[in-house]
């Protein structure tokens, strides 16, 4: 399996099969266990390797968990966190940036960009330069979010977190809540679930933020039991994984009536969770939660079902595993 | 026309024979000039034949419609010379198949057909011939190469069915390989700005009214 990942780009969940995902989850769990033993236990893992981050869109968790993962594995790293401070401000296009940075002996790129498909395009130009012993070989690119399209490392983090809690991805009832239209994590997660055997999948959203037709078509073809619903309370008693999302105001237009409806109907409220949810249900969220909507509400943080902060923390070992795998290093 | 006395030759022939080149035949009427627009024929002799009555396509369409239908076709002759082999790229072949699944590509050498492609295989991918309908796709914001996976290509039956509604039910579905969005019907645009409906129905359909 290691051979499948060496030098591989991590761009979209479409590029992965179940075996790949299970391998990543297994290795993320190994990384988590090793880091729990001792925070410096992986310090030699990727020593002498170099990570370059190119973040043209805001990020907190993804960027810093990648930097943290580089840190605990002994990688050096540098890059662009704000396009205003790079030549992008002078009109440089991403592929030119990547072509240039490829020449600075970087071993992996982690990229976030506002435009869909930008990271896949950039990956076509990320190759070791002529003055490197690996001349011409691809430099792995990891997509950390390309517009409203994909965010595969969030999905891998989410699935690792689910597996850590339930010991499986199969046989569970999933509920995706809120913005199904623009949320790239929902697109990535829901598509990745097609590789597994969930018991049932609910998409709970206002009509304006319905899932893309192409996603629903895939579910219809897969034979997985799924349903698009307009309120979550009724189905809560059967749900194992409640995946809430933020209305993605930065990625698309949402009308004012829909915003009001989100606050009234779709926000995750502690009262509803206490009343209807199973004790061992987990509430997940890719974060951040937007203070304009505040879902899940702060009171939910104190409930046993709140799992979004442990989920975010899983990002570190998952990204350690990914960095090691694309470098062809055994974990 | 070798051997025929000059006085017995017609002043104008319908189509000049070609020595070495390509003949794209059985293109549905109105698609010929569109296909020609996608080609680089600079410096070559090209003869487009438009709106010919096609017995073969008429028979086929009549069988599909269950009544007598007359179908017209376009035909393109290109004297390609040394450039013959490079005239039709895989991308162009795919585009011809999409707008005219009935088409045949004939390669001519020494005045004779030496190779015939029919039916043209369904394209798995199309490149720069299409535009992505997603404004936020990197191919639109930063430019560069385009590539699309063909999910559903129109069949001969689709295009010859008089009742197919190309505005709402175009049997043509693609996915952009970069932004991964899927598009169908009027959202799929060729780089000329036309949709499949525009190409097939823009100046009236290929059926004789």
PDB file of N, CA, C and O in Angstrom, chain A residues 46-110:
ATOM      1  N   UNK A  46      10.326  12.746   9.243  1.00  0.00           N
ATOM      2  CA  UNK A  46      10.473  13.435   7.945  1.00  0.00           C
ATOM      3  C   UNK A  46      11.596  14.474   7.997  1.00  0.00           C
ATOM      4  O   UNK A  46      11.542  15.500   7.304  1.00  0.00           O
ATOM      5  N   UNK A  47      12.598  14.160   8.810  1.00  0.00           N
ATOM      6  CA  UNK A  47      13.747  15.061   8.927  1.00  0.00           C
ATOM      7  C   UNK A  47      14.380  15.218   7.544  1.00  0.00           C
ATOM      8  O   UNK A  47      14.474  14.245   6.795  1.00  0.00           O
ATOM      9  N   UNK A  48      14.831  16.373   7.202  1.00  0.00           N
ATOM     10  CA  UNK A  48      15.434  16.723   5.906  1.00  0.00           C
ATOM     11  C   UNK A  48      14.388  16.939   4.811  1.00  0.00           C
ATOM     12  O   UNK A  48      14.744  17.264   3.691  1.00  0.00           O
ATOM     13  N   UNK A  49      13.124  16.768   5.126  1.00  0.00           N
ATOM     14  CA  UNK A  49      12.099  17.079   4.115  1.00  0.00           C
ATOM     15  C   UNK A  49      11.594  18.507   4.343  1.00  0.00           C
ATOM     16  O   UNK A  49      11.692  19.040   5.448  1.00  0.00           O
ATOM     17  N   UNK A  50      11.024  19.063   3.280  1.00  0.00           N
ATOM     18  CA  UNK A  50      10.620  20.470   3.364  1.00  0.00           C
ATOM     19  C   UNK A  50       9.196  20.640   2.813  1.00  0.00           C
ATOM     20  O   UNK A  50       8.880  20.146   1.729  1.00  0.00           O
ATOM     21  N   UNK A  51       8.367  21.312   3.593  1.00  0.00           N
ATOM     22  CA  UNK A  51       6.971  21.547   3.175  1.00  0.00           C
ATOM     23  C   UNK A  51       6.799  23.013   2.789  1.00  0.00           C
ATOM     24  O   UNK A  51       7.314  23.899   3.463  1.00  0.00           O
ATOM     25  N   UNK A  52       6.084  23.236   1.700  1.00  0.00           N
ATOM     26  CA  UNK A  52       5.796  24.615   1.277  1.00  0.00           C
ATOM     27  C   UNK A  52       4.283  24.825   1.303  1.00  0.00           C
ATOM     28  O   UNK A  52       3.546  24.073   0.678  1.00  0.00           O
ATOM     29  N   UNK A  53       3.825  25.796   2.063  1.00  0.00           N
ATOM     30  CA  UNK A  53       2.387  26.064   2.079  1.00  0.00           C
ATOM     31  C   UNK A  53       2.069  27.293   1.234  1.00  0.00           C
ATOM     32  O   UNK A  53       2.823  28.266   1.235  1.00  0.00           O
ATOM     33  N   UNK A  54       0.994  27.183   0.483  1.00  0.00           N
ATOM     34  CA  UNK A  54       0.535  28.300  -0.356  1.00  0.00           C
ATOM     35  C   UNK A  54      -0.945  28.478  -0.055  1.00  0.00           C
ATOM     36  O   UNK A  54      -1.794  27.765  -0.593  1.00  0.00           O
ATOM     37  N   UNK A  55      -1.248  29.397   0.843  1.00  0.00           N
ATOM     38  CA  UNK A  55      -2.641  29.594   1.253  1.00  0.00           C
ATOM     39  C   UNK A  55      -3.145  30.934   0.710  1.00  0.00           C
ATOM     40  O   UNK A  55      -2.778  31.987   1.211  1.00  0.00           O
ATOM     41  N   UNK A  56      -3.969  30.847  -0.338  1.00  0.00           N
ATOM     42  CA  UNK A  56      -4.523  32.053  -0.947  1.00  0.00           C
ATOM     43  C   UNK A  56      -5.933  32.344  -0.424  1.00  0.00           C
ATOM     44  O   UNK A  56      -6.619  33.200  -0.944  1.00  0.00           O
ATOM     45  N   UNK A  57      -6.368  31.572   0.576  1.00  0.00           N
ATOM     46  CA  UNK A  57      -7.663  31.823   1.200  1.00  0.00           C
ATOM     47  C   UNK A  57      -7.467  31.596   2.700  1.00  0.00           C
ATOM     48  O   UNK A  57      -6.591  30.821   3.099  1.00  0.00           O
ATOM     49  N   UNK A  58      -8.270  32.273   3.535  1.00  0.00           N
ATOM     50  CA  UNK A  58      -8.037  32.194   4.981  1.00  0.00           C
ATOM     51  C   UNK A  58      -8.141  30.769   5.522  1.00  0.00           C
ATOM     52  O   UNK A  58      -8.918  29.955   5.016  1.00  0.00           O
ATOM     53  N   UNK A  59      -7.343  30.474   6.539  1.00  0.00           N
ATOM     54  CA  UNK A  59      -7.384  29.162   7.171  1.00  0.00           C
ATOM     55  C   UNK A  59      -6.800  29.258   8.573  1.00  0.00           C
ATOM     56  O   UNK A  59      -5.836  30.000   8.801  1.00  0.00           O
ATOM     57  N   UNK A  60      -7.391  28.513   9.486  1.00  0.00           N
ATOM     58  CA  UNK A  60      -6.812  28.417  10.830  1.00  0.00           C
ATOM     59  C   UNK A  60      -6.390  26.976  11.088  1.00  0.00           C
ATOM     60  O   UNK A  60      -5.207  26.654  11.210  1.00  0.00           O
ATOM     61  N   UNK A  61      -7.378  26.073  11.128  1.00  0.00           N
ATOM     62  CA  UNK A  61      -7.113  24.679  11.490  1.00  0.00           C
ATOM     63  C   UNK A  61      -6.257  23.955  10.455  1.00  0.00           C
ATOM     64  O   UNK A  61      -5.271  23.299  10.794  1.00  0.00           O
ATOM     65  N   UNK A  62      -6.646  24.070   9.184  1.00  0.00           N
ATOM     66  CA  UNK A  62      -5.928  23.313   8.154  1.00  0.00           C
ATOM     67  C   UNK A  62      -4.473  23.755   8.078  1.00  0.00           C
ATOM     68  O   UNK A  62      -3.556  22.926   8.123  1.00  0.00           O
ATOM     69  N   UNK A  63      -4.278  25.074   8.006  1.00  0.00           N
ATOM     70  CA  UNK A  63      -2.905  25.574   7.865  1.00  0.00           C
ATOM     71  C   UNK A  63      -2.065  25.217   9.086  1.00  0.00           C
ATOM     72  O   UNK A  63      -0.951  24.691   8.965  1.00  0.00           O
ATOM     73  N   UNK A  64      -2.619  25.473  10.273  1.00  0.00           N
ATOM     74  CA  UNK A  64      -1.794  25.276  11.471  1.00  0.00           C
ATOM     75  C   UNK A  64      -1.637  23.808  11.837  1.00  0.00           C
ATOM     76  O   UNK A  64      -0.621  23.429  12.426  1.00  0.00           O
ATOM     77  N   UNK A  65      -2.603  22.971  11.475  1.00  0.00           N
ATOM     78  CA  UNK A  65      -2.393  21.539  11.749  1.00  0.00           C
ATOM     79  C   UNK A  65      -1.346  20.981  10.789  1.00  0.00           C
ATOM     80  O   UNK A  65      -0.581  20.078  11.143  1.00  0.00           O
ATOM     81  N   UNK A  66      -1.273  21.501   9.566  1.00  0.00           N
ATOM     82  CA  UNK A  66      -0.210  21.063   8.651  1.00  0.00           C
ATOM     83  C   UNK A  66       1.150  21.541   9.155  1.00  0.00           C
ATOM     84  O   UNK A  66       2.129  20.797   9.129  1.00  0.00           O
ATOM     85  N   UNK A  67       1.192  22.796   9.636  1.00  0.00           N
ATOM     86  CA  UNK A  67       2.466  23.290  10.176  1.00  0.00           C
ATOM     87  C   UNK A  67       2.846  22.479  11.415  1.00  0.00           C
ATOM     88  O   UNK A  67       4.017  22.119  11.600  1.00  0.00           O
ATOM     89  N   UNK A  68       1.842  22.179  12.234  1.00  0.00           N
ATOM     90  CA  UNK A  68       2.099  21.360  13.425  1.00  0.00           C
ATOM     91  C   UNK A  68       2.592  19.980  13.040  1.00  0.00           C
ATOM     92  O   UNK A  68       3.538  19.438  13.637  1.00  0.00           O
ATOM     93  N   UNK A  69       1.965  19.408  12.008  1.00  0.00           N
ATOM     94  CA  UNK A  69       2.368  18.065  11.554  1.00  0.00           C
ATOM     95  C   UNK A  69       3.796  18.096  11.028  1.00  0.00           C
ATOM     96  O   UNK A  69       4.583  17.169  11.265  1.00  0.00           O
ATOM     97  N   UNK A  70       4.140  19.171  10.326  1.00  0.00           N
ATOM     98  CA  UNK A  70       5.511  19.299   9.825  1.00  0.00           C
ATOM     99  C   UNK A  70       6.470  19.412  11.009  1.00  0.00           C
ATOM    100  O   UNK A  70       7.530  18.778  11.046  1.00  0.00           O
ATOM    101  N   UNK A  71       6.059  20.167  11.988  1.00  0.00           N
ATOM    102  CA  UNK A  71       6.894  20.391  13.167  1.00  0.00           C
ATOM    103  C   UNK A  71       7.172  19.097  13.924  1.00  0.00           C
ATOM    104  O   UNK A  71       8.329  18.793  14.252  1.00  0.00           O
ATOM    105  N   UNK A  72       6.133  18.334  14.196  1.00  0.00           N
ATOM    106  CA  UNK A  72       6.340  17.126  15.017  1.00  0.00           C
ATOM    107  C   UNK A  72       7.050  16.016  14.242  1.00  0.00           C
ATOM    108  O   UNK A  72       7.508  15.041  14.839  1.00  0.00           O
ATOM    109  N   UNK A  73       7.109  16.140  12.915  1.00  0.00           N
ATOM    110  CA  UNK A  73       7.814  15.114  12.139  1.00  0.00           C
ATOM    111  C   UNK A  73       9.205  15.573  11.705  1.00  0.00           C
ATOM    112  O   UNK A  73       9.892  14.880  10.956  1.00  0.00           O
ATOM    113  N   UNK A  74       9.595  16.767  12.145  1.00  0.00           N
ATOM    114  CA  UNK A  74      10.956  17.237  11.862  1.00  0.00           C
ATOM    115  C   UNK A  74      11.125  17.885  10.500  1.00  0.00           C
ATOM    116  O   UNK A  74      12.244  18.131  10.053  1.00  0.00           O
ATOM    117  N   UNK A  75      10.014  18.162   9.808  1.00  0.00           N
ATOM    118  CA  UNK A  75      10.126  18.836   8.504  1.00  0.00           C
ATOM    119  C   UNK A  75      10.416  20.325   8.708  1.00  0.00           C
ATOM    120  O   UNK A  75       9.984  20.902   9.702  1.00  0.00           O
ATOM    121  N   UNK A  76      11.098  20.919   7.753  1.00  0.00           N
ATOM    122  CA  UNK A  76      11.156  22.378   7.744  1.00  0.00           C
ATOM    123  C   UNK A  76      10.005  22.863   6.862  1.00  0.00           C
ATOM    124  O   UNK A  76       9.514  22.103   6.013  1.00  0.00           O
ATOM    125  N   UNK A  77       9.583  24.076   7.059  1.00  0.00           N
ATOM    126  CA  UNK A  77       8.479  24.579   6.234  1.00  0.00           C
ATOM    127  C   UNK A  77       8.516  26.088   6.118  1.00  0.00           C
ATOM    128  O   UNK A  77       9.036  26.781   6.987  1.00  0.00           O
ATOM    129  N   UNK A  78       7.954  26.542   5.009  1.00  0.00           N
ATOM    130  CA  UNK A  78       7.808  27.982   4.785  1.00  0.00           C
ATOM    131  C   UNK A  78       6.770  28.153   3.679  1.00  0.00           C
ATOM    132  O   UNK A  78       6.406  27.175   3.019  1.00  0.00           O
ATOM    133  N   UNK A  79       6.335  29.367   3.466  1.00  0.00           N
ATOM    134  CA  UNK A  79       5.376  29.547   2.384  1.00  0.00           C
ATOM    135  C   UNK A  79       4.618  30.850   2.465  1.00  0.00           C
ATOM    136  O   UNK A  79       5.057  31.801   3.094  1.00  0.00           O
ATOM    137  N   UNK A  80       3.455  30.851   1.816  1.00  0.00           N
ATOM    138  CA  UNK A  80       2.643  32.070   1.708  1.00  0.00           C
ATOM    139  C   UNK A  80       1.352  31.858   2.484  1.00  0.00           C
ATOM    140  O   UNK A  80       0.628  30.899   2.217  1.00  0.00           O
ATOM    141  N   UNK A  81       1.105  32.732   3.440  1.00  0.00           N
ATOM    142  CA  UNK A  81      -0.148  32.616   4.199  1.00  0.00           C
ATOM    143  C   UNK A  81      -1.145  33.683   3.778  1.00  0.00           C
ATOM    144  O   UNK A  81      -2.309  33.623   4.135  1.00  0.00           O
ATOM    145  N   UNK A  82      -0.667  34.662   3.039  1.00  0.00           N
ATOM    146  CA  UNK A  82      -1.544  35.758   2.659  1.00  0.00           C
ATOM    147  C   UNK A  82      -1.147  36.210   1.249  1.00  0.00           C
ATOM    148  O   UNK A  82      -0.028  36.696   1.052  1.00  0.00           O
ATOM    149  N   UNK A  83      -2.036  36.066   0.281  1.00  0.00           N
ATOM    150  CA  UNK A  83      -1.657  36.418  -1.095  1.00  0.00           C
ATOM    151  C   UNK A  83      -1.244  37.878  -1.233  1.00  0.00           C
ATOM    152  O   UNK A  83      -0.492  38.231  -2.138  1.00  0.00           O
ATOM    153  N   UNK A  84      -1.712  38.713  -0.296  1.00  0.00           N
ATOM    154  CA  UNK A  84      -1.369  40.151  -0.395  1.00  0.00           C
ATOM    155  C   UNK A  84       0.125  40.373  -0.184  1.00  0.00           C
ATOM    156  O   UNK A  84       0.679  41.395  -0.580  1.00  0.00           O
ATOM    157  N   UNK A  85       0.773  39.433   0.510  1.00  0.00           N
ATOM    158  CA  UNK A  85       2.198  39.596   0.773  1.00  0.00           C
ATOM    159  C   UNK A  85       3.053  38.821  -0.239  1.00  0.00           C
ATOM    160  O   UNK A  85       4.252  38.675  -0.062  1.00  0.00           O
ATOM    161  N   UNK A  86       2.414  38.271  -1.278  1.00  0.00           N
ATOM    162  CA  UNK A  86       3.169  37.544  -2.297  1.00  0.00           C
ATOM    163  C   UNK A  86       2.962  38.222  -3.650  1.00  0.00           C
ATOM    164  O   UNK A  86       2.228  39.204  -3.753  1.00  0.00           O
ATOM    165  N   UNK A  87       3.574  37.650  -4.663  1.00  0.00           N
ATOM    166  CA  UNK A  87       3.434  38.254  -5.994  1.00  0.00           C
ATOM    167  C   UNK A  87       2.043  38.064  -6.585  1.00  0.00           C
ATOM    168  O   UNK A  87       1.751  38.589  -7.657  1.00  0.00           O
ATOM    169  N   UNK A  88       1.184  37.312  -5.884  1.00  0.00           N
ATOM    170  CA  UNK A  88      -0.212  37.213  -6.326  1.00  0.00           C
ATOM    171  C   UNK A  88      -0.816  38.620  -6.343  1.00  0.00           C
ATOM    172  O   UNK A  88      -1.685  38.928  -7.166  1.00  0.00           O
ATOM    173  N   UNK A  89      -0.339  39.463  -5.423  1.00  0.00           N
ATOM    174  CA  UNK A  89      -0.839  40.844  -5.369  1.00  0.00           C
ATOM    175  C   UNK A  89      -0.451  41.619  -6.618  1.00  0.00           C
ATOM    176  O   UNK A  89      -1.054  42.643  -6.939  1.00  0.00           O
ATOM    177  N   UNK A  90       0.583  41.116  -7.324  1.00  0.00           N
ATOM    178  CA  UNK A  90       0.991  41.787  -8.571  1.00  0.00           C
ATOM    179  C   UNK A  90       0.374  41.110  -9.783  1.00  0.00           C
ATOM    180  O   UNK A  90       0.746  41.379 -10.915  1.00  0.00           O
ATOM    181  N   UNK A  91      -0.499  40.143  -9.525  1.00  0.00           N
ATOM    182  CA  UNK A  91      -1.198  39.484 -10.624  1.00  0.00           C
ATOM    183  C   UNK A  91      -0.610  38.141 -11.021  1.00  0.00           C
ATOM    184  O   UNK A  91      -1.015  37.565 -12.037  1.00  0.00           O
ATOM    185  N   UNK A  92       0.317  37.618 -10.232  1.00  0.00           N
ATOM    186  CA  UNK A  92       0.898  36.315 -10.599  1.00  0.00           C
ATOM    187  C   UNK A  92      -0.147  35.214 -10.447  1.00  0.00           C
ATOM    188  O   UNK A  92      -0.876  35.166  -9.449  1.00  0.00           O
ATOM    189  N   UNK A  93      -0.198  34.308 -11.422  1.00  0.00           N
ATOM    190  CA  UNK A  93      -1.153  33.208 -11.337  1.00  0.00           C
ATOM    191  C   UNK A  93      -0.526  32.057 -10.551  1.00  0.00           C
ATOM    192  O   UNK A  93       0.699  31.938 -10.462  1.00  0.00           O
ATOM    193  N   UNK A  94      -1.404  31.203  -9.999  1.00  0.00           N
ATOM    194  CA  UNK A  94      -0.937  30.154  -9.086  1.00  0.00           C
ATOM    195  C   UNK A  94       0.089  29.227  -9.727  1.00  0.00           C
ATOM    196  O   UNK A  94       1.073  28.847  -9.091  1.00  0.00           O
ATOM    197  N   UNK A  95      -0.131  28.857 -10.986  1.00  0.00           N
ATOM    198  CA  UNK A  95       0.801  27.884 -11.578  1.00  0.00           C
ATOM    199  C   UNK A  95       2.206  28.469 -11.717  1.00  0.00           C
ATOM    200  O   UNK A  95       3.190  27.750 -11.591  1.00  0.00           O
ATOM    201  N   UNK A  96       2.302  29.770 -11.929  1.00  0.00           N
ATOM    202  CA  UNK A  96       3.631  30.386 -11.987  1.00  0.00           C
ATOM    203  C   UNK A  96       4.286  30.367 -10.608  1.00  0.00           C
ATOM    204  O   UNK A  96       5.483  30.097 -10.476  1.00  0.00           O
ATOM    205  N   UNK A  97       3.470  30.650  -9.584  1.00  0.00           N
ATOM    206  CA  UNK A  97       4.000  30.609  -8.214  1.00  0.00           C
ATOM    207  C   UNK A  97       4.543  29.216  -7.918  1.00  0.00           C
ATOM    208  O   UNK A  97       5.661  29.056  -7.421  1.00  0.00           O
ATOM    209  N   UNK A  98       3.752  28.199  -8.238  1.00  0.00           N
ATOM    210  CA  UNK A  98       4.146  26.813  -7.934  1.00  0.00           C
ATOM    211  C   UNK A  98       5.367  26.410  -8.757  1.00  0.00           C
ATOM    212  O   UNK A  98       6.273  25.744  -8.260  1.00  0.00           O
ATOM    213  N   UNK A  99       5.409  26.832 -10.010  1.00  0.00           N
ATOM    214  CA  UNK A  99       6.576  26.501 -10.847  1.00  0.00           C
ATOM    215  C   UNK A  99       7.852  27.094 -10.239  1.00  0.00           C
ATOM    216  O   UNK A  99       8.902  26.469 -10.230  1.00  0.00           O
ATOM    217  N   UNK A 100       7.730  28.302  -9.713  1.00  0.00           N
ATOM    218  CA  UNK A 100       8.899  28.932  -9.090  1.00  0.00           C
ATOM    219  C   UNK A 100       9.285  28.231  -7.795  1.00  0.00           C
ATOM    220  O   UNK A 100      10.445  27.894  -7.576  1.00  0.00           O
ATOM    221  N   UNK A 101       8.268  27.993  -6.947  1.00  0.00           N
ATOM    222  CA  UNK A 101       8.564  27.411  -5.636  1.00  0.00           C
ATOM    223  C   UNK A 101       9.050  25.963  -5.772  1.00  0.00           C
ATOM    224  O   UNK A 101       9.730  25.445  -4.891  1.00  0.00           O
ATOM    225  N   UNK A 102       8.708  25.322  -6.878  1.00  0.00           N
ATOM    226  CA  UNK A 102       9.192  23.953  -7.122  1.00  0.00           C
ATOM    227  C   UNK A 102      10.711  23.931  -7.203  1.00  0.00           C
ATOM    228  O   UNK A 102      11.350  22.915  -6.935  1.00  0.00           O
ATOM    229  N   UNK A 103      11.277  25.062  -7.578  1.00  0.00           N
ATOM    230  CA  UNK A 103      12.722  25.121  -7.745  1.00  0.00           C
ATOM    231  C   UNK A 103      13.478  25.326  -6.446  1.00  0.00           C
ATOM    232  O   UNK A 103      14.705  25.351  -6.435  1.00  0.00           O
ATOM    233  N   UNK A 104      12.752  25.473  -5.328  1.00  0.00           N
ATOM    234  CA  UNK A 104      13.419  25.774  -4.060  1.00  0.00           C
ATOM    235  C   UNK A 104      13.516  24.548  -3.163  1.00  0.00           C
ATOM    236  O   UNK A 104      13.432  24.653  -1.943  1.00  0.00           O
ATOM    237  N   UNK A 105      13.631  23.389  -3.784  1.00  0.00           N
ATOM    238  CA  UNK A 105      13.839  22.128  -3.067  1.00  0.00           C
ATOM    239  C   UNK A 105      12.725  21.809  -2.059  1.00  0.00           C
ATOM    240  O   UNK A 105      12.979  21.346  -0.963  1.00  0.00           O
ATOM    241  N   UNK A 106      11.506  22.098  -2.455  1.00  0.00           N
ATOM    242  CA  UNK A 106      10.374  21.717  -1.617  1.00  0.00           C
ATOM    243  C   UNK A 106       9.983  20.281  -1.930  1.00  0.00           C
ATOM    244  O   UNK A 106      10.083  19.843  -3.079  1.00  0.00           O
ATOM    245  N   UNK A 107       9.510  19.539  -0.921  1.00  0.00           N
ATOM    246  CA  UNK A 107       9.148  18.133  -1.114  1.00  0.00           C
ATOM    247  C   UNK A 107       7.644  17.911  -1.110  1.00  0.00           C
ATOM    248  O   UNK A 107       7.170  16.826  -1.443  1.00  0.00           O
ATOM    249  N   UNK A 108       6.893  18.901  -0.690  1.00  0.00           N
ATOM    250  CA  UNK A 108       5.439  18.786  -0.724  1.00  0.00           C
ATOM    251  C   UNK A 108       4.838  20.189  -0.698  1.00  0.00           C
ATOM    252  O   UNK A 108       5.382  21.099  -0.063  1.00  0.00           O
ATOM    253  N   UNK A 109       3.744  20.354  -1.445  1.00  0.00           N
ATOM    254  CA  UNK A 109       3.003  21.619  -1.410  1.00  0.00           C
ATOM    255  C   UNK A 109       1.673  21.382  -0.709  1.00  0.00           C
ATOM    256  O   UNK A 109       0.990  20.391  -1.000  1.00  0.00           O
ATOM    257  N   UNK A 110       1.310  22.260   0.195  1.00  0.00           N
ATOM    258  CA  UNK A 110      -0.057  22.242   0.725  1.00  0.00           C
ATOM    259  C   UNK A 110      -0.702  23.561   0.288  1.00  0.00           C
ATOM    260  O   UNK A 110      -0.173  24.636   0.567  1.00  0.00           O
TER     261      UNK A 110
END
